[in-house]
Tab-separated table of C-alpha atoms in Angstrom:
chain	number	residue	atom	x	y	z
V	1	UNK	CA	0.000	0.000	0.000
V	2	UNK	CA	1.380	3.665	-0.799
V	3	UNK	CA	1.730	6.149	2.018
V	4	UNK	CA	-0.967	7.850	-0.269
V	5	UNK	CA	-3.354	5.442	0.336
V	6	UNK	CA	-2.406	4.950	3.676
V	7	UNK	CA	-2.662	8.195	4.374
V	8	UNK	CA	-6.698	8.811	2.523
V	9	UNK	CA	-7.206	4.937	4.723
V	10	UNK	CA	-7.957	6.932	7.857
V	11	UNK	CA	-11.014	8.481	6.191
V	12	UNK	CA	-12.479	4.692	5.361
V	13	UNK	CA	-13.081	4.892	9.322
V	14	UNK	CA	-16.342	6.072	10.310
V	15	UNK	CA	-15.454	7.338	13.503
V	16	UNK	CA	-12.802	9.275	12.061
V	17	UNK	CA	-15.317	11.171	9.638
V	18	UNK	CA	-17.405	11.801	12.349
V	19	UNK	CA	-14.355	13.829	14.228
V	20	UNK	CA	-13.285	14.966	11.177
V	21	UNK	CA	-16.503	16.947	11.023
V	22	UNK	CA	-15.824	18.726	14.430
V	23	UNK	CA	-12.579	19.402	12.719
V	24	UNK	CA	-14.267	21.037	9.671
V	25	UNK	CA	-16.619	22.842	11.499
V	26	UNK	CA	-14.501	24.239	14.015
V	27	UNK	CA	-11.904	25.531	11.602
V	28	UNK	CA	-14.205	26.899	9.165
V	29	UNK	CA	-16.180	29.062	11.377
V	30	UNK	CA	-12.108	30.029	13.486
V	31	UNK	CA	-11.035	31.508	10.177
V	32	UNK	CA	-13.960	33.174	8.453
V	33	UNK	CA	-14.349	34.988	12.038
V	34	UNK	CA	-11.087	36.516	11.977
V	35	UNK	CA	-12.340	38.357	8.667
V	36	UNK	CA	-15.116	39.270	9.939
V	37	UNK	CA	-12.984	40.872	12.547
V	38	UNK	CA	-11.034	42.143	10.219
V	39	UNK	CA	-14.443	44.195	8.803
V	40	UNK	CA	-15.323	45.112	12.663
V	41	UNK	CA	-12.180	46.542	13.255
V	42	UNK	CA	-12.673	49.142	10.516
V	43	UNK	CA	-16.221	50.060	10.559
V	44	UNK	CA	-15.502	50.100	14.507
V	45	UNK	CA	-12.204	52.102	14.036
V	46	UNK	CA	-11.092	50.391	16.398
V	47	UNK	CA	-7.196	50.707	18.361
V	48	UNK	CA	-4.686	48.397	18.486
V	49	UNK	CA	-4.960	47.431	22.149
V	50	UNK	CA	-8.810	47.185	21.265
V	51	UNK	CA	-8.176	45.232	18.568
V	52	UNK	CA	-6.065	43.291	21.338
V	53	UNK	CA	-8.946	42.314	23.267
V	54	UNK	CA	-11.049	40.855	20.888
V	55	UNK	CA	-8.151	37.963	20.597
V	56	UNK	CA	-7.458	38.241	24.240
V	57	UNK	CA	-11.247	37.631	25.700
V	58	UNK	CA	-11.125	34.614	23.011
V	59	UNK	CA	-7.926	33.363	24.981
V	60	UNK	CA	-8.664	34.021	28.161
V	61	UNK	CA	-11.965	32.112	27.758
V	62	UNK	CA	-10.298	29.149	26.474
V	63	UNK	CA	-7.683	29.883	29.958
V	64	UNK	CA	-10.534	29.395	32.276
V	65	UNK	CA	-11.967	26.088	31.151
V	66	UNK	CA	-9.110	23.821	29.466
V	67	UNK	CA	-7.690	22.240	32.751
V	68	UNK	CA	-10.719	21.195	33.992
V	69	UNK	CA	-11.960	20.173	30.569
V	70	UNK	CA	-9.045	17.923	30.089
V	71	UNK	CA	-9.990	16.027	33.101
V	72	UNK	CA	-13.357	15.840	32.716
V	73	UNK	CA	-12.711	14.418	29.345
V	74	UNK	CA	-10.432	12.073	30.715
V	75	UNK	CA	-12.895	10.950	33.239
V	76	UNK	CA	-15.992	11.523	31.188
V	77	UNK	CA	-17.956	10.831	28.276
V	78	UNK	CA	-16.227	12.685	25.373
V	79	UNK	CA	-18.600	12.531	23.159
V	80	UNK	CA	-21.417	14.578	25.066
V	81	UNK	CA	-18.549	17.162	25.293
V	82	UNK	CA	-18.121	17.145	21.402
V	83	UNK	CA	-22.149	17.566	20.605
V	84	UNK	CA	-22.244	20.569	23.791
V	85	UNK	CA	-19.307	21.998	21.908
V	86	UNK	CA	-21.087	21.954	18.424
V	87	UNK	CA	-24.035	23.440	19.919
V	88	UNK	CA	-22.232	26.101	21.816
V	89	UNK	CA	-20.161	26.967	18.192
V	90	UNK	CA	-24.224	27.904	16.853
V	91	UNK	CA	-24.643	29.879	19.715
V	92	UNK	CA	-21.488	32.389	18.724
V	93	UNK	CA	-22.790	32.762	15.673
V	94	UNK	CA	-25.931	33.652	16.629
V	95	UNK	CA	-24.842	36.137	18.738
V	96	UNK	CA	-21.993	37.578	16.142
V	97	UNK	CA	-25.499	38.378	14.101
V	98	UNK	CA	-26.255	41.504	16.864
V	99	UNK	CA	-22.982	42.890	17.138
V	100	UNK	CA	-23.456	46.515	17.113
V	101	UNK	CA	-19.503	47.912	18.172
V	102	UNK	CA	-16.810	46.989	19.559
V	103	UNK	CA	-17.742	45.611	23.455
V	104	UNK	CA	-20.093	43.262	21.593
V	105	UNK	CA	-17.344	41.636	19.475
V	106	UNK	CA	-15.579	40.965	22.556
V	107	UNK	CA	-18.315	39.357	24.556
V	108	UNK	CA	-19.050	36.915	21.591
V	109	UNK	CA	-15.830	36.165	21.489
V	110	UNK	CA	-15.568	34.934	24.876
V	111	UNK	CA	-18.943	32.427	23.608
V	112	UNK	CA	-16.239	31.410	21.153
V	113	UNK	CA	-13.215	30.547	22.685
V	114	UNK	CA	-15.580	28.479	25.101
V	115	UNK	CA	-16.857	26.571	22.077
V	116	UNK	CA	-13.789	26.260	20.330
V	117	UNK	CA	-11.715	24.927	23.252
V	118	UNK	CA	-14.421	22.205	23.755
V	119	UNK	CA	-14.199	21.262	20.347
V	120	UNK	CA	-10.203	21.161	19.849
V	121	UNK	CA	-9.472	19.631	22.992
V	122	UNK	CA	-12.133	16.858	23.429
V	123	UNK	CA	-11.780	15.987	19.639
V	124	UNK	CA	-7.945	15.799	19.913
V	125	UNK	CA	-7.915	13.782	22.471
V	126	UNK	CA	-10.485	11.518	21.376
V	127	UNK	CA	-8.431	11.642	17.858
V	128	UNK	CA	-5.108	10.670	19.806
V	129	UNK	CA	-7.331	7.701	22.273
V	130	UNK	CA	-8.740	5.712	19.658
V	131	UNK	CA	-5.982	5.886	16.820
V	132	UNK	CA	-3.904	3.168	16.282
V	133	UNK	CA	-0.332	3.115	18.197
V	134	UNK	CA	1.481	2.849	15.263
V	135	UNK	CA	-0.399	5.210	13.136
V	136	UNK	CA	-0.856	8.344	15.584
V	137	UNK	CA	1.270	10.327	13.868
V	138	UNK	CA	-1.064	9.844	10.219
V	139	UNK	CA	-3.833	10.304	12.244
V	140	UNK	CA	-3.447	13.326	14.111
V	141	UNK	CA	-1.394	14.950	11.032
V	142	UNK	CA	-5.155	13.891	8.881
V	143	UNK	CA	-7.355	14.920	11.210
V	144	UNK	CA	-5.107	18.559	11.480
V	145	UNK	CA	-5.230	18.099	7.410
V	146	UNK	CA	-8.871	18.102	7.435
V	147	UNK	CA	-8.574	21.420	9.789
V	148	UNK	CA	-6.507	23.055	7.434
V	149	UNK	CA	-8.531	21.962	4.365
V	150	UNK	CA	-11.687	23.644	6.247
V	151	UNK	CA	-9.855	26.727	7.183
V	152	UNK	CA	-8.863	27.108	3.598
V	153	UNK	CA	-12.419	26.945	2.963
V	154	UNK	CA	-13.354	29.607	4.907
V	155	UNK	CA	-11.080	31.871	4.001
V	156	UNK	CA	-12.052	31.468	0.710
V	157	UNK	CA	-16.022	30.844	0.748
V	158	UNK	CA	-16.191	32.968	4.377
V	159	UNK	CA	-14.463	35.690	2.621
V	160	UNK	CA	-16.618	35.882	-0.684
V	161	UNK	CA	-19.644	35.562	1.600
V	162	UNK	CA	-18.967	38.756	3.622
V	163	UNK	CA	-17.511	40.495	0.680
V	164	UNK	CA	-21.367	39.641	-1.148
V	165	UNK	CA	-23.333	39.468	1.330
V	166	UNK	CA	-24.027	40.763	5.006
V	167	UNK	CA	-22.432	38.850	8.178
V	168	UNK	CA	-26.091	37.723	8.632
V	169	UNK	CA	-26.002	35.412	5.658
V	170	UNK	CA	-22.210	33.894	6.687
V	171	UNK	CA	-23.259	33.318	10.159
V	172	UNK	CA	-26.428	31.482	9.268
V	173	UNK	CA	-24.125	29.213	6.645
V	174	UNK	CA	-21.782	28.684	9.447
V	175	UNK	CA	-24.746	27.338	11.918
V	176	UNK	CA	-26.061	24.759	8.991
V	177	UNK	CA	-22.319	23.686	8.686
V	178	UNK	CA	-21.959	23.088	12.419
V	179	UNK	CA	-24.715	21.201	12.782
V	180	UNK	CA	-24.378	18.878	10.192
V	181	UNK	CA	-21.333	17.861	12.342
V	182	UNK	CA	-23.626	17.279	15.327
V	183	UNK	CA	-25.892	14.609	13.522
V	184	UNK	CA	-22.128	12.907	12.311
V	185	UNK	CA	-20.815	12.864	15.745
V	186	UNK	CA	-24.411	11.462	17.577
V	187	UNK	CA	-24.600	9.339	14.447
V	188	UNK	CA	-21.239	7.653	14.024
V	189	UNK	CA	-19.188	8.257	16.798
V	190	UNK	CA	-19.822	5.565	20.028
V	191	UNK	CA	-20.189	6.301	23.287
V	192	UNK	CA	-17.659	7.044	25.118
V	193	UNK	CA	-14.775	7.276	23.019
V	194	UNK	CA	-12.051	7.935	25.860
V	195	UNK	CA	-12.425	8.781	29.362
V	196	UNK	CA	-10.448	5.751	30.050
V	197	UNK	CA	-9.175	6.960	33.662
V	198	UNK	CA	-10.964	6.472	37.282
V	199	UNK	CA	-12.068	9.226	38.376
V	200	UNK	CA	-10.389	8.835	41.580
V	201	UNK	CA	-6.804	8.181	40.247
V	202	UNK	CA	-7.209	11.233	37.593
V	203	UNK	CA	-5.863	13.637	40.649
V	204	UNK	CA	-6.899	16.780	38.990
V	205	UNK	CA	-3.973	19.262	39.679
V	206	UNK	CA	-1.473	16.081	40.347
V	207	UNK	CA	-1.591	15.030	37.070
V	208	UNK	CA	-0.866	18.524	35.701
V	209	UNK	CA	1.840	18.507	37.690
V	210	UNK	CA	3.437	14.818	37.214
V	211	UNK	CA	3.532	15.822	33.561
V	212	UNK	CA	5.167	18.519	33.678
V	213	UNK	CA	8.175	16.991	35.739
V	214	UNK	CA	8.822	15.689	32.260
V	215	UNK	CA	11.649	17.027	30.723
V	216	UNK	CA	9.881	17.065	26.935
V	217	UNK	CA	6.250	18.001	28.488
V	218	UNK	CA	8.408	21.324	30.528
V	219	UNK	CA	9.879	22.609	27.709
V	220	UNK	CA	7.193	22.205	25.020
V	221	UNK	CA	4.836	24.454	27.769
V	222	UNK	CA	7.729	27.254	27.794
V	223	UNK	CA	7.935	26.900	24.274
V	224	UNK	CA	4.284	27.497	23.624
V	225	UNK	CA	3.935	30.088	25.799
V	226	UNK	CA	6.532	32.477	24.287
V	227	UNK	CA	5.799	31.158	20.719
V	228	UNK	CA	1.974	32.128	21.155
V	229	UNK	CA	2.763	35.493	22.121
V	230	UNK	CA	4.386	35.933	18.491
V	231	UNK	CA	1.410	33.881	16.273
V	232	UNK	CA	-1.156	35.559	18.070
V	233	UNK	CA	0.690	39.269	16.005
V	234	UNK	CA	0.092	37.029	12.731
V	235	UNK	CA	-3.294	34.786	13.070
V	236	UNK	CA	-5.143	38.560	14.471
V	237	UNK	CA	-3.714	41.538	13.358
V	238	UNK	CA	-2.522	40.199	9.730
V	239	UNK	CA	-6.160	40.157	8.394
V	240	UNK	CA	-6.440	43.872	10.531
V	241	UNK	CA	-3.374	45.352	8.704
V	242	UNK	CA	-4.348	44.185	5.392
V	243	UNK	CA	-8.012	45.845	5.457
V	244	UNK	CA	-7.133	48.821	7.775
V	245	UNK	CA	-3.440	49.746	5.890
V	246	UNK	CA	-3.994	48.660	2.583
V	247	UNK	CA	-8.004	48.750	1.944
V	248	UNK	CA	-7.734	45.009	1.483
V	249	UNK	CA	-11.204	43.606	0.889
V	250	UNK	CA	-12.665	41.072	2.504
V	251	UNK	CA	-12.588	38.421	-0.255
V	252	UNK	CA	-8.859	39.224	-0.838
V	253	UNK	CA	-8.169	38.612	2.770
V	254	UNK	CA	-9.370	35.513	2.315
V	255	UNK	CA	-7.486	34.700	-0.522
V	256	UNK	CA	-4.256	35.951	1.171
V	257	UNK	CA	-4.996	34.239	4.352
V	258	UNK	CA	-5.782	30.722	1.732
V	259	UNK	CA	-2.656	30.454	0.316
V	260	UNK	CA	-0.711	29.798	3.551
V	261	UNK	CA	-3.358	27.755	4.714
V	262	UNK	CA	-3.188	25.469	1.224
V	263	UNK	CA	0.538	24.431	1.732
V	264	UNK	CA	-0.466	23.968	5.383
V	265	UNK	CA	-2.936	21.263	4.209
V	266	UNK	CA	-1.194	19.671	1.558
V	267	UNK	CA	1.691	19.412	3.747
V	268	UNK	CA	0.945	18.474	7.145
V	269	UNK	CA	0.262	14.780	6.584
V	270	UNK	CA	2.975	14.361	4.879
V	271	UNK	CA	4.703	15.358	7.588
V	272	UNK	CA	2.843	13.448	10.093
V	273	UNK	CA	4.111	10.569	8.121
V	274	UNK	CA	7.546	11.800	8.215
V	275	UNK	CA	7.415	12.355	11.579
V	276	UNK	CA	6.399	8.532	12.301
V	277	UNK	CA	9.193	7.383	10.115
V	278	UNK	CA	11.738	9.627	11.441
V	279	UNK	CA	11.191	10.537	15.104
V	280	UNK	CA	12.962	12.834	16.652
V	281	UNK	CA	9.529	14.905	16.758
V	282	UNK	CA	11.207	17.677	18.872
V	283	UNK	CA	14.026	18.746	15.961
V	284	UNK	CA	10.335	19.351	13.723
V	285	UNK	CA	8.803	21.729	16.366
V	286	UNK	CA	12.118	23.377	16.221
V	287	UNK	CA	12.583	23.657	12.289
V	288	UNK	CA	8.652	24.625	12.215
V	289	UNK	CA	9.214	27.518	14.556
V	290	UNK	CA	12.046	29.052	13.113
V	291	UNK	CA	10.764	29.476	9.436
V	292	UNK	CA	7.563	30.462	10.984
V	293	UNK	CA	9.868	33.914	12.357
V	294	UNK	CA	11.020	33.906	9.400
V	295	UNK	CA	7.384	34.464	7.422
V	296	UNK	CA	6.666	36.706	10.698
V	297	UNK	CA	9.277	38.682	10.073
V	298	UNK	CA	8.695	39.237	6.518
V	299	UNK	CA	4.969	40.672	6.817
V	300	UNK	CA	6.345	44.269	7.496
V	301	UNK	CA	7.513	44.529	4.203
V	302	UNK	CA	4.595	44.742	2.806
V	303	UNK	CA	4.270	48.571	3.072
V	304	UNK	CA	8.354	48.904	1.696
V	305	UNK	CA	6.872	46.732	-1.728
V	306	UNK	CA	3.558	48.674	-2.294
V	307	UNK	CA	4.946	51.096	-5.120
V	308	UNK	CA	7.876	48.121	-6.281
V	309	UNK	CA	5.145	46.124	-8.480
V	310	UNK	CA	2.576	47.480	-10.617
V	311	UNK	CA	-0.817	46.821	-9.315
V	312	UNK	CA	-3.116	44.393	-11.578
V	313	UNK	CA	-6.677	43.106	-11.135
V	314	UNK	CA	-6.985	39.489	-11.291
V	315	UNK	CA	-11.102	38.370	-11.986
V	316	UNK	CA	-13.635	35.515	-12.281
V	317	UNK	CA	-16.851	34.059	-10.828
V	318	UNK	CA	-18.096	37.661	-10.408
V	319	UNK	CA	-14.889	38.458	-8.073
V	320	UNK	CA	-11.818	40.977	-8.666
V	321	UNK	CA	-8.870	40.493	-6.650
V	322	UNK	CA	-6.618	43.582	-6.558
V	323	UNK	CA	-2.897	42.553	-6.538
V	324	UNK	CA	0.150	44.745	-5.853
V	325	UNK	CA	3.265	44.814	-4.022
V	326	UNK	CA	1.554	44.770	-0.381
V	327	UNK	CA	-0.875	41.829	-1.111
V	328	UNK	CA	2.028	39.802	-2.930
V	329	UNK	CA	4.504	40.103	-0.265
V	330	UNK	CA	2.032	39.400	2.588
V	331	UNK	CA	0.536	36.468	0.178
V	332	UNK	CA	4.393	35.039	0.224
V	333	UNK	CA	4.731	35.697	3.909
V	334	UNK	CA	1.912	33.700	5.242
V	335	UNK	CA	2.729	30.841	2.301
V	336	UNK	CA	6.266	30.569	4.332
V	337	UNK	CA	4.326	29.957	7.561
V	338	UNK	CA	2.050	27.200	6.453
V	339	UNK	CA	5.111	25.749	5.954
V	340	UNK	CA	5.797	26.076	8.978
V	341	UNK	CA	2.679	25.145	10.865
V	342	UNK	CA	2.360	22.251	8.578
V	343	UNK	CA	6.418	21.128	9.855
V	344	UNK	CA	5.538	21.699	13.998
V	345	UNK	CA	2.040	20.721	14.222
V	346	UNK	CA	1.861	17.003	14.168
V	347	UNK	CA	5.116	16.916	15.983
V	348	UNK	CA	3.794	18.778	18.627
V	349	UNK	CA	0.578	17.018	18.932
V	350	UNK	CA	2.299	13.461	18.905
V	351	UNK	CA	4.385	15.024	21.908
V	352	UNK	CA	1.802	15.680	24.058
V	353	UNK	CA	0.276	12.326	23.661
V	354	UNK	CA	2.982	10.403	24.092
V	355	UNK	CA	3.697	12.219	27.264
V	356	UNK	CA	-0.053	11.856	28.403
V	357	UNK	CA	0.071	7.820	27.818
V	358	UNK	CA	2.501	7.851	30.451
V	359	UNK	CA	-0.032	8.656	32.667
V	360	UNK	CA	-3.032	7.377	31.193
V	361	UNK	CA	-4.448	11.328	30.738
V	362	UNK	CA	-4.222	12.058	27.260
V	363	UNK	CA	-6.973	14.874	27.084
V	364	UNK	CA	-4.874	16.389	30.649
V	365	UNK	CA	-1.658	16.564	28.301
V	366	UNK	CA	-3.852	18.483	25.331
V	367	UNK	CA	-5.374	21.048	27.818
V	368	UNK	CA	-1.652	21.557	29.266
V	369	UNK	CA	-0.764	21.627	25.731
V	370	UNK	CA	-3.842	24.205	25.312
V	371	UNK	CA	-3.283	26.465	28.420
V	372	UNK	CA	0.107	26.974	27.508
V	373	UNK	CA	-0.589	28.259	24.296
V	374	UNK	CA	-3.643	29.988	25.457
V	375	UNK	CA	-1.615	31.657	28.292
V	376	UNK	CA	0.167	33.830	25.599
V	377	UNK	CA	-2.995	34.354	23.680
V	378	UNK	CA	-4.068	35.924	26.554
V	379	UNK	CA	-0.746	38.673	27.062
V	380	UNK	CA	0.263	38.460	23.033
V	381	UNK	CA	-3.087	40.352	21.285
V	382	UNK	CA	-2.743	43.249	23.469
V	383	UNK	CA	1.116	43.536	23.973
V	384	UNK	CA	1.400	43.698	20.128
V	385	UNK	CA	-1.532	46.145	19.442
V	386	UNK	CA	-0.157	48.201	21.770
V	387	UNK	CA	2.879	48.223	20.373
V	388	UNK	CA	0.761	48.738	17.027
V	389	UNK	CA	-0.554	52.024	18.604
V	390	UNK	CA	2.793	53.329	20.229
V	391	UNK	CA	5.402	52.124	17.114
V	392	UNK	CA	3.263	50.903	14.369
V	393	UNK	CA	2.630	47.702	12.861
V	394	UNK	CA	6.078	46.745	11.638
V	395	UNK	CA	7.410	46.924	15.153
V	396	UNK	CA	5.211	44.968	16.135
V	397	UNK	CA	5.459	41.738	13.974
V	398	UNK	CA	9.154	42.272	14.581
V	399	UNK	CA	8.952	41.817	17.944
V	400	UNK	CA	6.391	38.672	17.766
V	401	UNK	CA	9.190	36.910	15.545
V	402	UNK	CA	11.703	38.162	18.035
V	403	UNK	CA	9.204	36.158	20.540
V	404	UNK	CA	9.463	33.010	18.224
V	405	UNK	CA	13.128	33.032	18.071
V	406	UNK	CA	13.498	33.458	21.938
V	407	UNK	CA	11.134	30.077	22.292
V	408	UNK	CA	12.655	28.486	19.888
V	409	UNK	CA	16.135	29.181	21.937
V	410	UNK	CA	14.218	27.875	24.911
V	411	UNK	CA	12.837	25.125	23.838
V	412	UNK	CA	16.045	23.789	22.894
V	413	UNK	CA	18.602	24.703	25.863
V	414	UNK	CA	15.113	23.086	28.210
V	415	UNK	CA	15.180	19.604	26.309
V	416	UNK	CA	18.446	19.368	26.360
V	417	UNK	CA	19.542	20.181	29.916
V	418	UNK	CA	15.862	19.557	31.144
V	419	UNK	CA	16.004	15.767	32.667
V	420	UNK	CA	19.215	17.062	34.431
V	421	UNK	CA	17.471	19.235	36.603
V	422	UNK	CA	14.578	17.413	37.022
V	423	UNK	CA	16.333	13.943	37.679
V	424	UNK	CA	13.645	12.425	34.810
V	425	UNK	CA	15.207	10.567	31.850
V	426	UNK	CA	14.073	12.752	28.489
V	427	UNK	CA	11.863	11.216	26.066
V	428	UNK	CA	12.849	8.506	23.599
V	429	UNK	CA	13.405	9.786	19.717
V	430	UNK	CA	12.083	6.714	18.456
């Protein structure tokens, strides 16, 4: 068999379509958000540290509920947390349909992030429990493929939709989507597709902390933390710079934001592959991380290449898409970091399994996995709009790839000299 068909083999499973759908949904409704946002922000005039806030009160949503949402998961059954999660995802959008300035965006939001986390966590975990142990890798690159592919999507379909229509018409797609993945998750998925651990020996915060005594679990938390703080600059305020500097609209946004997200899909199972075949998962975080500063770094530019190239209207299917120096060089930028997601993600993700097995508390590893990442979320948005309102934008996705680097430095020098100070032997390569 081909690692081709290998690789398309997961979707023969009918449990795997049915979390695959969470996947879709979730991503989908994550991405045509943000250019929604995007539209907010400028009708709103909004500031930077505003602008801030409505990624922070996402985060900090997310902060509140992962740790005990990784144990209950563990615990639990996962599968009522997947349909709540769905249902809560309709709810947002709902709401988004009576935002009237900026305080309301940021209240919705919060509805969001609680929706979202359900979804990623519970579904991850679920993804990494019932997978099997020599295919984890292939599966949680997929089921991140099928992410991507749906993010793509709504860039592209969320983007024409607001640039056509009004957010009321988006929204309502977005609830139809979502629940068309509830009736595949009650349909296909069984009960109780995890929760594997006694509720007595889960030890709520004593888990937490027995995993991170691991060398490989310490170092990947530092990692994310500082590393959020610097993707936060890109995944928020890229879609805001493009529509508030450059009059981007909002179907070009998505097209922009698309690109990076296509070599993100096409890539990342490959590279879950490569990662099974390889090992040495933590040498792919540290590759992906690095060429994502790079692409962070390179956003700036954007302004510097306006006047290089001569602008030129690209059209079909009733669309135009403006092109000129700005929108190429941002284009390129974010097509460098969906190389880069698509190298660290599945590495990452196989990480924090492997590390949970230990313990039997695979969905506690993803929420420490989460509330690292969403610890940053939290502090990143309005440290860089800030910065955005005291230096400008290109300071400020300078100093989110200076953030990247600095994790990336960490991560490293904590692997390596990690199981020294904590008297634990570091994780196998193989």
């Amino acid at each position: 068999m081909s690692a081709t068909d290998s690789r398309l083999g997961v979707f023969t499973d009918h449990e795997f379509i049915a979390l695959s759908g969470t996947a879709f949904a979730r991503a989908q409704a994550y991405s045509t958000i943000l250019i929604a946002i995007a539209l907010f922000a400028d009708a709103f005039g909004t500031t930077g540290f505003v602008e801030g806030l409505f990624g922070t009160a996402f985060a900090a949503a997310q902060l509140l509920i992962v740790l005990p949402l990784g144990r209950l998961v563990d615990t639990r059954n996962a599968k009522r947390f997947l349909l709540a999660g769905l249902l809560l995802n309709v709810a947002t959008f709902v709401g988004f349909l009576f935002v009237s300035n900026a305080v309301d965006v940021v209240l919705v939001r919060i509805l969001q992030g609680v929706g979202a986390s359900v979804l990623w966590i519970t579904g991850s975990s679920v993804v990494g429990e019932i997978s099997p142990d020599d295919e984890r890798g292939r599966w949680l690159g997929s089921y991140n493929q099928v992410g991507a592919f749906s993010s793509f999507a709504g860039d592209l379909i969320g983007g024409a939709l607001l640039y056509t229509f009004d957010t009321s018409v988006t929204f309502v797609v977005l609830s139809a989507i979502t629940l068309l993945a509830f009736a595949l998750v009650y349909a296909l998925l069984r009960d109780d597709p995890g929760g594997r651990k006694d509720p007595e020996e889960a030890g709520g915060v004593e888990t937490f902390l027995d995993l991170l005594k691991r060398p490989m679990v310490n170092s990947l938390v530092t990692f994310r933390f500082a590393f959020s703080v610097g993707k936060m600059a890109v995944i928020l305020f890229l879609p805001i710079y493009a529509r508030t500097e450059f009059g981007v609209s909002a179907f070009a946004i998505g097209v922009l934001l698309a690109g990076g997200k296509l070599v993100k899909a096409l890539l990342q199972g490959w590279m879950g592959d490569l990662t099974d075949r390889l090992g040495n998962e933590q040498y792919f975080v540290l590759a992906g991380a690095l060429t994502y500063a790079v692409g962070t770094a390179c956003i700036p530019l954007a302004g510097h290449a306006q006047g290089v190239l001569p602008a030129f209207s690209v059209g079909g299917f009733g669309y135009a898409l403006d092109v000129d120096g700005a929108f190429l060089t941002m284009f390129l930028a974010y097509a460098v970091i969906g190389v880069a997601d698509s190298i660290r993600l599945p590495a990452s993700m196989a990480l924090f399994v492997e590390e949970g097995e230990r313990f039997d508390s695979v969905a506690s590893s993803m929420s420490l996995r989460s509330i690292s990442w969403k610890v940053g979320q939290v502090v990143g948005p309005v440290l860089v709009g800030s910065l955005k309102d005291l230096y400008g934008m290109a300071v400020a996705f300078w100093t989110a790839a200076a953030f990247i680097v600095a994790a990336s430095a960490a991560f490293v020098l904590m692997y390596r000299f990690g199981h020294h100070l904590t008297g634990a032997e570091p994780v196998s390569a193989d």
